[in-house]
Amino acid sequence: MMRVTFTVLSLVLAPCVLADYSSHPKAAQLADELAATGEYTRAEVLDVLRKAQRNPKLIESERKAPERTRTWPEYRSIFMDGSRVANGVRFLRKHYPSLARASAEYGVPKHVIAAIIGVETLYGGYTGPHPVIDSLATQGFDHPTRTPFFFSELKEYFLLCREMGFDPLAQKGSYAGAMGLSQFMPSNYRRLGLDYDGDGRVNLWSPSDAIGSVANYLKNFRGTNTGWRAGEAVAFPVKISSPPEGVAVNQKTPTHTWAALSAHVEELPVTLEATQAVGLLALQTGAEPEYWLALPNFYSILSYNPRTYYAMAVFQVSQAIAAADLAD
C-alpha cells in the first residue's frame, strides 16, 4: 500500500464541483465488483456515487504534498516546532496506559507511536474536513497517474462502511481519503485497525484505537512479525569519507549490508554486524547532502508513507518528544 500523509498544511480547497459519478465509465465496474461480494447491490453503489462530489483540487493537493515538493530543511521545519513536541509530551502522558500497552505488545517505542499521530493529525487536532467518498471518488476516477490505487481504496471504503456500519456519505478525512488520528487508508483500516479500547468497534478517531493500530501497522504491515524490531535503533547521522559511487540512496528497503558501506562511513556510534541490513539516506540541505545510515526500523516507518523526508521527520519528532519527556 502507498500511504498518503495528511497534514494541516493541505491547500485551501475550492468548492466541490457537482458531478454524477454514477455515470462514470468505471462506476459500473465498481458496482459489479461490490455486488459480487454480496455486501451491496449495484443500485446501492450507484446511488452513493450519484451523491459524491467531484473536487479537482483534491488531486492537486495529493500531487503537491509537502513531502513531494519541499527541501529537507523546509519539510523538517513544518514538524520540528516547539508546540508539536510539547503537545507530543502531553499526548504521551494523557494516553500513557494505551501507549505503554502497545509498546509492550508490539515493541514499538511510545514516542514513535505518538510522533506518527502528531505528524499525521496534530494528535487528533485535525483529522480532515473532506467527505471521504468525495476524496476517493475524485482520486479513484480522475487521478491522472494513480487511479488504480485509489479505485481499489474506494472499493475498500465501501466494504469498510458496511463492516463498521458507517454511512459512506458521512465520514470525513484527508484529500486522499485517509481517516482518523492515524490517517489510515480504507484497506489498512480494515486489515490493521484494532479495537484497542474494548468497546466492540474499531474507531480510529479514538486515541486508544489509533495508538494500538499504529503499533500494529508498524509491526505487521508486511506480514506477521516482519516489521518493527523491538529494541533496535532507527537511524544514525554519518559522515561519508568518500563519495559512495554506485551506492543507491533513499531506497524503499535497506538494500545494502553494513559490510558493503562500512568503508565509506566515519564515526558510527554503534557496532554493527557485517551482515546487518542497512540503507544510505541523502537529505538535500544545500550544496552537500546530509547523510544518514538507516536500519530496518526506519523502513518500518517508511512503510507508513514511502517518502524519506516523512520517515525522517517522524523519527526526529519522536526523538524530540522522548528528550522533552525526560527533561520535564
Tab-separated table of C-alpha atoms in Angstrom:
chain	number	residue	atom	x	y	z
A	1	MET	CA	0.000	0.000	0.000
A	2	MET	CA	1.124	3.540	-0.681
A	3	ARG	CA	0.440	5.606	2.257
A	4	VAL	CA	-0.571	9.294	1.701
A	5	THR	CA	0.149	11.661	4.542
A	6	PHE	CA	-2.422	14.261	5.544
A	7	THR	CA	-1.098	17.389	7.260
A	8	VAL	CA	-2.556	20.684	8.379
A	9	LEU	CA	-0.675	22.311	5.501
A	10	SER	CA	-3.164	20.984	2.954
A	11	LEU	CA	-4.149	23.577	0.411
A	12	VAL	CA	-7.343	25.534	0.942
A	13	LEU	CA	-9.624	23.764	-1.449
A	14	ALA	CA	-12.065	25.306	-3.841
A	15	PRO	CA	-15.743	24.395	-3.584
A	16	CYS	CA	-16.651	20.987	-4.925
A	17	VAL	CA	-17.849	20.610	-8.495
A	18	LEU	CA	-21.097	18.720	-8.700
A	19	ALA	CA	-20.739	15.550	-10.731
A	20	ASP	CA	-22.754	12.411	-11.139
A	21	TYR	CA	-20.122	9.738	-10.643
A	22	SER	CA	-22.733	7.024	-11.185
A	23	SER	CA	-22.353	7.626	-14.921
A	24	HIS	CA	-18.549	7.488	-14.920
A	25	PRO	CA	-17.180	4.692	-17.139
A	26	LYS	CA	-15.597	2.981	-14.095
A	27	ALA	CA	-18.742	3.215	-11.959
A	28	ALA	CA	-20.260	0.095	-13.485
A	29	GLN	CA	-17.053	-1.840	-12.776
A	30	LEU	CA	-17.079	-0.729	-9.135
A	31	ALA	CA	-20.775	-1.569	-8.772
A	32	ASP	CA	-20.239	-5.006	-10.291
A	33	GLU	CA	-17.238	-5.794	-8.076
A	34	LEU	CA	-19.024	-4.730	-4.905
A	35	ALA	CA	-22.209	-6.578	-5.875
A	36	ALA	CA	-20.098	-9.704	-6.345
A	37	THR	CA	-19.038	-9.510	-2.689
A	38	GLY	CA	-22.668	-9.781	-1.608
A	39	GLU	CA	-22.315	-6.694	0.588
A	40	TYR	CA	-24.035	-4.225	-1.771
A	41	THR	CA	-26.441	-4.214	-4.643
A	42	ARG	CA	-25.419	-2.379	-7.794
A	43	ALA	CA	-28.173	0.131	-7.153
A	44	GLU	CA	-26.835	0.939	-3.678
A	45	VAL	CA	-23.338	1.623	-5.019
A	46	LEU	CA	-24.552	3.784	-7.881
A	47	ASP	CA	-26.812	5.736	-5.530
A	48	VAL	CA	-23.835	6.646	-3.317
A	49	LEU	CA	-21.745	7.600	-6.356
A	50	ARG	CA	-24.582	9.764	-7.605
A	51	LYS	CA	-24.279	11.843	-4.418
A	52	ALA	CA	-20.476	12.112	-4.425
A	53	GLN	CA	-18.980	15.439	-5.425
A	54	ARG	CA	-16.032	15.888	-7.753
A	55	ASN	CA	-13.261	18.173	-6.493
A	56	PRO	CA	-10.189	18.530	-8.766
A	57	LYS	CA	-8.350	20.455	-6.030
A	58	LEU	CA	-8.096	17.208	-4.065
A	59	ILE	CA	-5.940	15.761	-6.845
A	60	GLU	CA	-3.820	18.903	-6.897
A	61	SER	CA	-3.247	18.626	-3.147
A	62	GLU	CA	-2.209	14.972	-3.412
A	63	ARG	CA	0.286	15.748	-6.180
A	64	LYS	CA	1.751	18.756	-4.327
A	65	ALA	CA	2.046	17.190	-0.865
A	66	PRO	CA	4.978	18.748	1.052
A	67	GLU	CA	6.978	15.523	1.204
A	68	ARG	CA	6.952	15.520	-2.607
A	69	THR	CA	7.843	19.152	-3.243
A	70	ARG	CA	9.936	20.664	-0.405
A	71	THR	CA	13.593	20.510	0.530
A	72	TRP	CA	14.549	18.657	3.693
A	73	PRO	CA	15.072	21.832	5.796
A	74	GLU	CA	11.718	23.199	4.623
A	75	TYR	CA	9.933	19.935	5.313
A	76	ARG	CA	11.631	19.403	8.676
A	77	SER	CA	10.639	22.881	9.859
A	78	ILE	CA	6.955	22.016	9.428
A	79	PHE	CA	7.115	19.374	12.148
A	80	MET	CA	10.071	20.212	14.379
A	81	ASP	CA	8.406	23.062	16.202
A	82	GLY	CA	8.050	23.569	19.923
A	83	SER	CA	4.280	23.198	20.065
A	84	ARG	CA	4.247	19.863	18.238
A	85	VAL	CA	6.891	18.481	20.574
A	86	ALA	CA	5.217	19.890	23.701
A	87	ASN	CA	1.849	18.533	22.625
A	88	GLY	CA	3.535	15.207	21.952
A	89	VAL	CA	4.656	15.035	25.565
A	90	ARG	CA	1.106	15.878	26.702
A	91	PHE	CA	-0.299	13.171	24.417
A	92	LEU	CA	2.267	10.706	25.785
A	93	ARG	CA	1.217	11.364	29.367
A	94	LYS	CA	-2.521	11.598	28.763
A	95	HIS	CA	-2.632	8.282	26.929
A	96	TYR	CA	0.201	6.554	28.731
A	97	PRO	CA	-1.688	3.301	29.528
A	98	SER	CA	-2.562	2.670	25.879
A	99	LEU	CA	0.889	3.692	24.673
A	100	ALA	CA	2.641	1.512	27.253
A	101	ARG	CA	0.448	-1.459	26.354
A	102	ALA	CA	1.039	-1.028	22.612
A	103	SER	CA	4.774	-0.677	23.159
A	104	ALA	CA	4.872	-3.842	25.254
A	105	GLU	CA	2.774	-5.859	22.797
A	106	TYR	CA	4.363	-4.731	19.530
A	107	GLY	CA	7.805	-3.497	20.575
A	108	VAL	CA	7.298	-0.034	19.097
A	109	PRO	CA	8.505	2.780	21.390
A	110	LYS	CA	5.795	5.006	22.834
A	111	HIS	CA	7.340	8.177	21.455
A	112	VAL	CA	7.415	6.745	17.907
A	113	ILE	CA	3.682	5.964	18.052
A	114	ALA	CA	2.983	9.456	19.404
A	115	ALA	CA	5.175	11.067	16.738
A	116	ILE	CA	3.280	9.410	13.890
A	117	ILE	CA	-0.047	10.622	15.267
A	118	GLY	CA	1.476	14.069	15.816
A	119	VAL	CA	2.854	14.303	12.287
A	120	GLU	CA	-0.333	12.956	10.737
A	121	THR	CA	-3.045	14.902	12.579
A	122	LEU	CA	-1.568	17.057	15.355
A	123	TYR	CA	-2.549	14.350	17.874
A	124	GLY	CA	-6.103	14.304	16.588
A	125	GLY	CA	-6.499	18.061	16.343
A	126	TYR	CA	-7.062	17.984	12.586
A	127	THR	CA	-8.205	14.719	11.056
A	128	GLY	CA	-9.523	16.088	7.780
A	129	PRO	CA	-12.502	18.104	6.526
A	130	HIS	CA	-13.271	16.303	3.272
A	131	PRO	CA	-16.017	13.745	2.751
A	132	VAL	CA	-14.121	10.514	2.190
A	133	ILE	CA	-16.450	9.485	-0.617
A	134	ASP	CA	-15.610	12.725	-2.470
A	135	SER	CA	-11.875	12.247	-1.960
A	136	LEU	CA	-11.785	8.633	-3.077
A	137	ALA	CA	-14.226	9.010	-5.964
A	138	THR	CA	-12.320	12.031	-7.288
A	139	GLN	CA	-8.939	10.348	-6.911
A	140	GLY	CA	-10.155	6.904	-7.946
A	141	PHE	CA	-11.909	8.024	-11.113
A	142	ASP	CA	-9.966	11.116	-12.186
A	143	HIS	CA	-6.400	10.995	-10.855
A	144	PRO	CA	-4.052	11.153	-13.870
A	145	THR	CA	-1.463	8.641	-12.603
A	146	ARG	CA	-2.743	6.778	-9.524
A	147	THR	CA	-6.265	5.769	-10.475
A	148	PRO	CA	-5.720	2.008	-9.832
A	149	PHE	CA	-4.570	2.609	-6.250
A	150	PHE	CA	-7.362	4.997	-5.363
A	151	PHE	CA	-10.009	2.963	-7.203
A	152	SER	CA	-9.005	-0.006	-5.041
A	153	GLU	CA	-9.233	2.149	-1.924
A	154	LEU	CA	-12.682	3.368	-2.984
A	155	LYS	CA	-13.833	-0.245	-3.152
A	156	GLU	CA	-12.233	-0.919	0.243
A	157	TYR	CA	-14.034	2.124	1.632
A	158	PHE	CA	-17.435	0.770	0.627
A	159	LEU	CA	-16.602	-2.547	2.309
A	160	LEU	CA	-15.294	-0.786	5.420
A	161	CYS	CA	-18.511	1.188	5.711
A	162	ARG	CA	-20.591	-1.969	5.506
A	163	GLU	CA	-18.448	-3.741	8.116
A	164	MET	CA	-18.406	-0.806	10.538
A	165	GLY	CA	-21.937	0.398	9.956
A	166	PHE	CA	-20.693	3.740	8.609
A	167	ASP	CA	-22.729	5.966	6.322
A	168	PRO	CA	-20.491	6.229	3.222
A	169	LEU	CA	-21.567	9.848	2.743
A	170	ALA	CA	-20.850	10.944	6.324
A	171	GLN	CA	-17.198	10.049	7.014
A	172	LYS	CA	-14.563	12.779	6.717
A	173	GLY	CA	-10.828	12.602	6.230
A	174	SER	CA	-7.927	13.819	4.112
A	175	TYR	CA	-7.742	14.836	0.471
A	176	ALA	CA	-6.592	11.255	-0.218
A	177	GLY	CA	-9.300	9.512	1.791
A	178	ALA	CA	-7.211	8.733	4.891
A	179	MET	CA	-9.109	8.644	8.178
A	180	GLY	CA	-8.805	9.079	11.924
A	181	LEU	CA	-5.959	10.131	14.206
A	182	SER	CA	-3.717	7.620	12.452
A	183	GLN	CA	-4.830	8.554	8.908
A	184	PHE	CA	-5.313	5.007	7.674
A	185	MET	CA	-6.438	4.412	4.135
A	186	PRO	CA	-9.523	2.153	3.983
A	187	SER	CA	-7.620	-1.036	3.124
A	188	ASN	CA	-5.388	-0.685	6.163
A	189	TYR	CA	-8.293	0.391	8.348
A	190	ARG	CA	-9.864	-2.973	7.517
A	191	ARG	CA	-6.655	-5.022	7.757
A	192	LEU	CA	-4.686	-3.429	10.584
A	193	GLY	CA	-7.114	-1.319	12.593
A	194	LEU	CA	-7.661	-2.526	16.169
A	195	ASP	CA	-10.355	-2.184	18.789
A	196	TYR	CA	-7.863	-1.183	21.487
A	197	ASP	CA	-10.305	0.385	23.940
A	198	GLY	CA	-12.517	-2.705	24.035
A	199	ASP	CA	-15.779	-1.044	23.058
A	200	GLY	CA	-16.519	-3.576	20.335
A	201	ARG	CA	-15.640	-1.499	17.281
A	202	VAL	CA	-12.567	-0.157	15.513
A	203	ASN	CA	-12.784	3.616	15.723
A	204	LEU	CA	-9.621	5.362	14.554
A	205	TRP	CA	-10.923	8.653	15.924
A	206	SER	CA	-10.483	7.056	19.358
A	207	PRO	CA	-6.954	7.743	20.681
A	208	SER	CA	-6.659	4.230	22.131
A	209	ASP	CA	-7.737	2.522	18.929
A	210	ALA	CA	-5.417	4.759	16.893
A	211	ILE	CA	-2.467	4.035	19.196
A	212	GLY	CA	-2.899	0.276	19.034
A	213	SER	CA	-3.470	0.395	15.289
A	214	VAL	CA	-0.304	2.418	14.605
A	215	ALA	CA	1.766	-0.083	16.592
A	216	ASN	CA	0.095	-2.984	14.794
A	217	TYR	CA	0.791	-1.315	11.448
A	218	LEU	CA	4.498	-0.811	12.134
A	219	LYS	CA	4.908	-4.375	13.343
A	220	ASN	CA	2.719	-6.217	10.862
A	221	PHE	CA	2.316	-4.150	7.700
A	222	ARG	CA	4.438	-6.517	5.619
A	223	GLY	CA	3.125	-9.627	7.363
A	224	THR	CA	3.231	-11.197	10.797
A	225	ASN	CA	6.219	-10.024	12.842
A	226	THR	CA	8.268	-8.839	9.860
A	227	GLY	CA	8.184	-5.138	10.671
A	228	TRP	CA	9.374	-3.244	13.711
A	229	ARG	CA	12.293	-4.830	15.601
A	230	ALA	CA	11.959	-4.226	19.329
A	231	GLY	CA	14.991	-2.672	20.988
A	232	GLU	CA	16.796	-1.815	17.763
A	233	ALA	CA	17.772	1.668	16.608
A	234	VAL	CA	16.216	3.584	13.702
A	235	ALA	CA	18.944	5.666	12.032
A	236	PHE	CA	22.221	7.460	12.692
A	237	PRO	CA	23.728	10.599	11.143
A	238	VAL	CA	27.014	9.699	9.482
A	239	LYS	CA	29.931	11.295	7.717
A	240	ILE	CA	30.961	9.868	4.369
A	241	SER	CA	34.698	9.564	3.770
A	242	SER	CA	34.366	9.243	0.012
A	243	PRO	CA	31.513	9.582	-2.471
A	244	PRO	CA	29.679	6.240	-2.438
A	245	GLU	CA	29.901	5.547	-6.155
A	246	GLY	CA	27.356	3.008	-7.249
A	247	VAL	CA	25.608	3.003	-3.871
A	248	ALA	CA	21.877	3.686	-4.143
A	249	VAL	CA	20.427	6.209	-1.682
A	250	ASN	CA	16.899	6.865	-0.391
A	251	GLN	CA	15.580	3.450	-1.341
A	252	LYS	CA	12.331	1.952	-0.045
A	253	THR	CA	14.102	-1.015	1.565
A	254	PRO	CA	17.528	-1.497	3.187
A	255	THR	CA	19.340	-2.518	0.016
A	256	HIS	CA	22.890	-2.882	1.386
A	257	THR	CA	24.796	-4.667	4.117
A	258	TRP	CA	26.977	-2.891	6.635
A	259	ALA	CA	29.987	-4.680	5.137
A	260	ALA	CA	29.284	-3.003	1.779
A	261	LEU	CA	29.013	0.506	3.260
A	262	SER	CA	31.407	0.442	6.189
A	263	ALA	CA	34.412	1.606	4.165
A	264	HIS	CA	32.570	4.816	3.292
A	265	VAL	CA	31.252	5.696	6.751
A	266	GLU	CA	33.071	7.564	9.513
A	267	GLU	CA	32.180	7.904	13.202
A	268	LEU	CA	29.328	5.416	13.505
A	269	PRO	CA	28.332	5.478	17.209
A	270	VAL	CA	27.474	1.760	17.373
A	271	THR	CA	28.988	-1.541	16.306
A	272	LEU	CA	27.095	-3.409	13.582
A	273	GLU	CA	27.412	-6.931	12.284
A	274	ALA	CA	28.823	-7.185	8.766
A	275	THR	CA	25.578	-8.776	7.545
A	276	GLN	CA	23.313	-6.108	9.088
A	277	ALA	CA	20.841	-4.788	6.501
A	278	VAL	CA	21.202	-1.021	6.125
A	279	GLY	CA	20.356	1.784	3.762
A	280	LEU	CA	22.008	5.087	2.993
A	281	LEU	CA	19.948	8.280	3.096
A	282	ALA	CA	20.999	11.534	1.454
A	283	LEU	CA	18.893	14.503	2.587
A	284	GLN	CA	19.254	17.541	0.374
A	285	THR	CA	20.143	20.566	2.502
A	286	GLY	CA	22.222	22.644	0.104
A	287	ALA	CA	25.483	22.028	-1.708
A	288	GLU	CA	26.294	18.907	0.288
A	289	PRO	CA	23.718	16.294	1.298
A	290	GLU	CA	23.172	15.263	4.906
A	291	TYR	CA	23.878	11.530	5.149
A	292	TRP	CA	22.192	9.038	7.475
A	293	LEU	CA	22.591	5.320	7.933
A	294	ALA	CA	19.113	3.749	8.132
A	295	LEU	CA	18.365	0.456	9.886
A	296	PRO	CA	15.305	-1.786	9.345
A	297	ASN	CA	13.122	0.159	11.806
A	298	PHE	CA	13.478	3.246	9.631
A	299	TYR	CA	11.900	1.282	6.816
A	300	SER	CA	9.010	0.259	9.051
A	301	ILE	CA	8.240	3.967	9.439
A	302	LEU	CA	8.756	4.398	5.701
A	303	SER	CA	6.041	1.797	5.052
A	304	TYR	CA	3.593	4.257	6.601
A	305	ASN	CA	4.433	6.812	3.900
A	306	PRO	CA	7.076	5.906	1.294
A	307	ARG	CA	8.851	9.268	1.391
A	308	THR	CA	12.262	9.546	3.023
A	309	TYR	CA	11.535	13.018	4.398
A	310	TYR	CA	8.336	11.792	6.048
A	311	ALA	CA	10.027	8.889	7.826
A	312	MET	CA	12.929	11.066	8.953
A	313	ALA	CA	10.528	13.732	10.259
A	314	VAL	CA	8.660	11.119	12.304
A	315	PHE	CA	11.932	9.783	13.691
A	316	GLN	CA	13.247	13.211	14.671
A	317	VAL	CA	9.927	14.258	16.217
A	318	SER	CA	9.958	11.014	18.225
A	319	GLN	CA	13.453	11.790	19.472
A	320	ALA	CA	12.422	15.315	20.451
A	321	ILE	CA	9.331	14.056	22.315
A	322	ALA	CA	11.408	11.477	24.183
A	323	ALA	CA	14.031	14.085	25.140
A	324	ALA	CA	11.432	16.631	26.267
A	325	ASP	CA	9.599	13.998	28.295
A	326	LEU	CA	12.800	13.058	30.134
A	327	ALA	CA	13.779	16.683	30.720
A	328	ASP	CA	10.400	17.744	32.112
